[in-house]
Short mmCIF file of C-alpha atoms in Angstrom, two decimals:
data_model
loop_
_atom_site.label_atom_id
_atom_site.label_comp_id
_atom_site.label_asym_id
_atom_site.label_seq_id
_atom_site.Cartn_x
_atom_site.Cartn_y
_atom_site.Cartn_z
CA UNK L 4 0.00 0.00 0.00
CA UNK L 5 1.38 3.39 -0.98
CA UNK L 6 1.94 6.13 1.56
CA UNK L 7 -0.80 8.42 0.21
CA UNK L 8 -3.31 5.57 0.12
CA UNK L 9 -2.43 4.70 3.72
CA UNK L 10 -2.84 8.31 4.88
CA UNK L 11 -6.10 8.76 2.96
CA UNK L 12 -7.53 5.55 4.46
CA UNK L 13 -6.78 6.80 7.98
CA UNK L 14 -7.95 10.32 7.10
CA UNK L 15 -11.26 9.05 5.73
CA UNK L 16 -11.81 7.00 8.88
CA UNK L 17 -11.17 10.11 11.02
CA UNK L 18 -13.41 12.24 8.80
CA UNK L 19 -16.20 9.68 9.08
CA UNK L 20 -15.89 9.55 12.85
CA UNK L 21 -15.54 13.35 12.91
CA UNK L 22 -18.83 13.67 11.05
CA UNK L 23 -20.50 11.47 13.67
CA UNK L 24 -18.88 13.38 16.53
CA UNK L 25 -19.85 16.80 15.17
CA UNK L 26 -23.40 15.64 14.44
CA UNK L 27 -23.79 14.96 18.16
CA UNK L 28 -22.28 18.15 19.58
CA UNK L 29 -22.49 20.97 17.03
CA UNK L 30 -25.79 22.84 16.68
CA UNK L 31 -25.02 24.15 13.17
CA UNK L 32 -24.33 20.59 11.96
CA UNK L 33 -27.59 19.39 13.52
CA UNK L 34 -29.38 22.18 11.68
CA UNK L 35 -27.80 21.17 8.34
CA UNK L 36 -28.72 17.51 8.98
CA UNK L 37 -32.42 18.43 9.01
CA UNK L 38 -32.14 18.75 5.23
CA UNK L 39 -31.65 14.99 4.85
CA UNK L 40 -34.23 12.23 5.29
CA UNK L 41 -33.57 9.39 7.73
CA UNK L 42 -31.49 6.68 6.10
CA UNK L 43 -29.70 9.11 3.75
CA UNK L 44 -26.21 7.74 3.05
CA UNK L 45 -23.22 9.90 2.17
CA UNK L 46 -19.91 8.45 1.06
CA UNK L 47 -16.43 9.85 0.55
CA UNK L 48 -14.27 7.83 -1.83
CA UNK L 49 -11.36 7.90 -4.23
CA UNK L 50 -12.27 7.28 -7.87
CA UNK L 51 -11.80 3.70 -9.13
CA UNK L 52 -10.45 2.41 -5.80
CA UNK L 53 -11.82 0.65 -2.73
CA UNK L 54 -10.79 3.57 -0.49
CA UNK L 55 -14.05 4.89 0.94
CA UNK L 56 -16.03 5.74 4.05
CA UNK L 57 -19.74 6.34 4.57
CA UNK L 58 -22.11 7.78 7.13
CA UNK L 59 -25.87 7.39 7.39
CA UNK L 60 -28.34 9.87 8.82
CA UNK L 61 -30.22 8.25 11.69
CA UNK L 62 -32.55 10.52 13.65
CA UNK L 63 -30.78 13.82 14.20
CA UNK L 64 -27.20 12.56 13.80
CA UNK L 65 -24.86 10.55 11.60
CA UNK L 66 -24.09 6.88 12.14
CA UNK L 67 -20.66 5.62 11.04
CA UNK L 68 -20.83 2.90 8.37
CA UNK L 69 -17.08 2.67 7.78
CA UNK L 70 -15.67 1.24 4.56
CA UNK L 71 -17.28 -2.21 4.51
CA UNK L 72 -20.85 -1.36 3.56
CA UNK L 73 -23.08 -2.82 0.86
CA UNK L 74 -25.69 -0.05 0.72
CA UNK L 75 -25.87 2.28 -2.27
CA UNK L 76 -25.10 5.87 -1.20
CA UNK L 77 -27.52 8.69 -1.95
CA UNK L 78 -24.63 11.14 -2.30
CA UNK L 79 -21.00 10.41 -3.18
CA UNK L 80 -18.10 12.82 -2.92
CA UNK L 81 -15.55 11.20 -5.22
CA UNK L 82 -11.97 12.43 -5.21
CA UNK L 83 -10.37 12.18 -8.63
CA UNK L 84 -7.06 10.97 -7.17
CA UNK L 85 -5.32 10.06 -3.95
CA UNK L 86 -3.44 13.36 -4.30
CA UNK L 87 -6.63 15.43 -3.93
CA UNK L 88 -7.89 13.38 -0.99
CA UNK L 89 -4.41 13.45 0.59
CA UNK L 90 -4.28 17.26 0.52
CA UNK L 91 -7.72 17.50 2.12
CA UNK L 92 -7.22 14.95 4.91
CA UNK L 93 -3.86 16.51 5.85
CA UNK L 94 -5.39 19.98 6.00
CA UNK L 95 -3.28 21.40 3.18
CA UNK L 96 -6.45 22.50 1.40
CA UNK L 97 -9.95 23.04 2.73
CA UNK L 98 -13.13 21.56 1.36
CA UNK L 99 -14.08 24.82 -0.41
CA UNK L 100 -10.65 25.05 -2.04
CA UNK L 101 -10.81 21.39 -3.09
CA UNK L 102 -14.21 22.04 -4.64
CA UNK L 103 -12.96 25.16 -6.45
CA UNK L 104 -9.94 23.24 -7.79
CA UNK L 105 -12.19 20.43 -9.09
CA UNK L 106 -10.37 17.82 -6.98
CA UNK L 107 -13.60 15.91 -6.42
CA UNK L 108 -16.84 15.24 -8.20
CA UNK L 109 -20.31 14.87 -6.78
CA UNK L 110 -22.48 11.91 -7.70
CA UNK L 111 -26.08 12.58 -6.74
CA UNK L 112 -28.17 15.68 -6.40
CA UNK L 113 -25.90 18.74 -6.32
CA UNK L 114 -28.35 20.54 -4.04
CA UNK L 115 -27.99 17.72 -1.51
CA UNK L 116 -24.22 18.17 -1.53
CA UNK L 117 -24.30 21.76 -0.26
CA UNK L 118 -25.40 21.01 3.34
CA UNK L 119 -22.76 18.27 3.46
CA UNK L 120 -20.02 20.64 2.26
CA UNK L 121 -21.05 23.07 5.03
CA UNK L 122 -20.96 20.20 7.55
CA UNK L 123 -17.44 19.27 6.38
CA UNK L 124 -16.44 22.90 6.96
CA UNK L 125 -17.39 22.50 10.64
CA UNK L 126 -15.68 19.12 10.88
CA UNK L 127 -12.46 20.73 9.64
CA UNK L 128 -12.85 23.46 12.27
CA UNK L 129 -13.12 20.83 15.01
CA UNK L 130 -10.52 18.32 13.85
CA UNK L 131 -7.67 20.56 12.71
CA UNK L 132 -5.58 22.79 15.00
CA UNK L 133 -5.82 26.56 14.65
CA UNK L 134 -2.54 26.93 12.73
CA UNK L 135 -4.05 24.75 9.98
CA UNK L 136 -7.62 26.09 10.03
CA UNK L 137 -6.43 29.69 9.61
CA UNK L 138 -5.04 28.65 6.20
CA UNK L 139 -7.88 26.43 4.95
CA UNK L 140 -11.05 28.06 6.28
CA UNK L 141 -12.35 31.37 4.98
CA UNK L 142 -13.26 32.29 8.54
CA UNK L 143 -13.43 30.29 11.73
CA UNK L 144 -17.04 29.25 12.32
CA UNK L 145 -18.54 29.88 15.72
CA UNK L 146 -18.56 26.49 17.43
CA UNK L 147 -21.27 25.58 19.93
CA UNK L 148 -19.03 23.04 21.66
CA UNK L 149 -15.37 22.52 22.52
CA UNK L 150 -12.76 20.73 20.43
CA UNK L 151 -11.99 18.51 23.42
CA UNK L 152 -15.57 17.24 23.43
CA UNK L 153 -15.31 16.50 19.69
CA UNK L 154 -12.03 14.63 20.15
CA UNK L 155 -13.47 12.57 23.02
CA UNK L 156 -16.50 11.65 20.90
CA UNK L 157 -14.12 10.77 18.08
CA UNK L 158 -12.33 8.25 20.28
CA UNK L 159 -15.27 6.74 22.16
#
């Protein structure tokens, strides 16, 4: 397994768990989640590979599906290469910059992708330290919870 593939696999796992964590503690994420119906599945993956992670909306939060799921996602964010995913998971580019640079494609309803992109913005704000977020986020969103709480939810 190549280095970038290894890092992206770990990064996707952390992003998936970060989505679950933020869906439990962040009010803005909970508000964005109202857009989706129960059972809505969102996946992040790298094009033409088995590197992927998915979450499912259950109630008012995300449930982690991991990478070994059989269900067909309602929305897929598909990175064109490991390079694009690598830059995002390491915090070298933000989700808005990755979108602007066409590093990923959206499979599904484009309107349904917008709340998810905003959710990812919050996940980046929680998961990355300030010295990284100041470079990848347009502005630091007002968080309704602490980073420590997000990290604890990420682990347990």
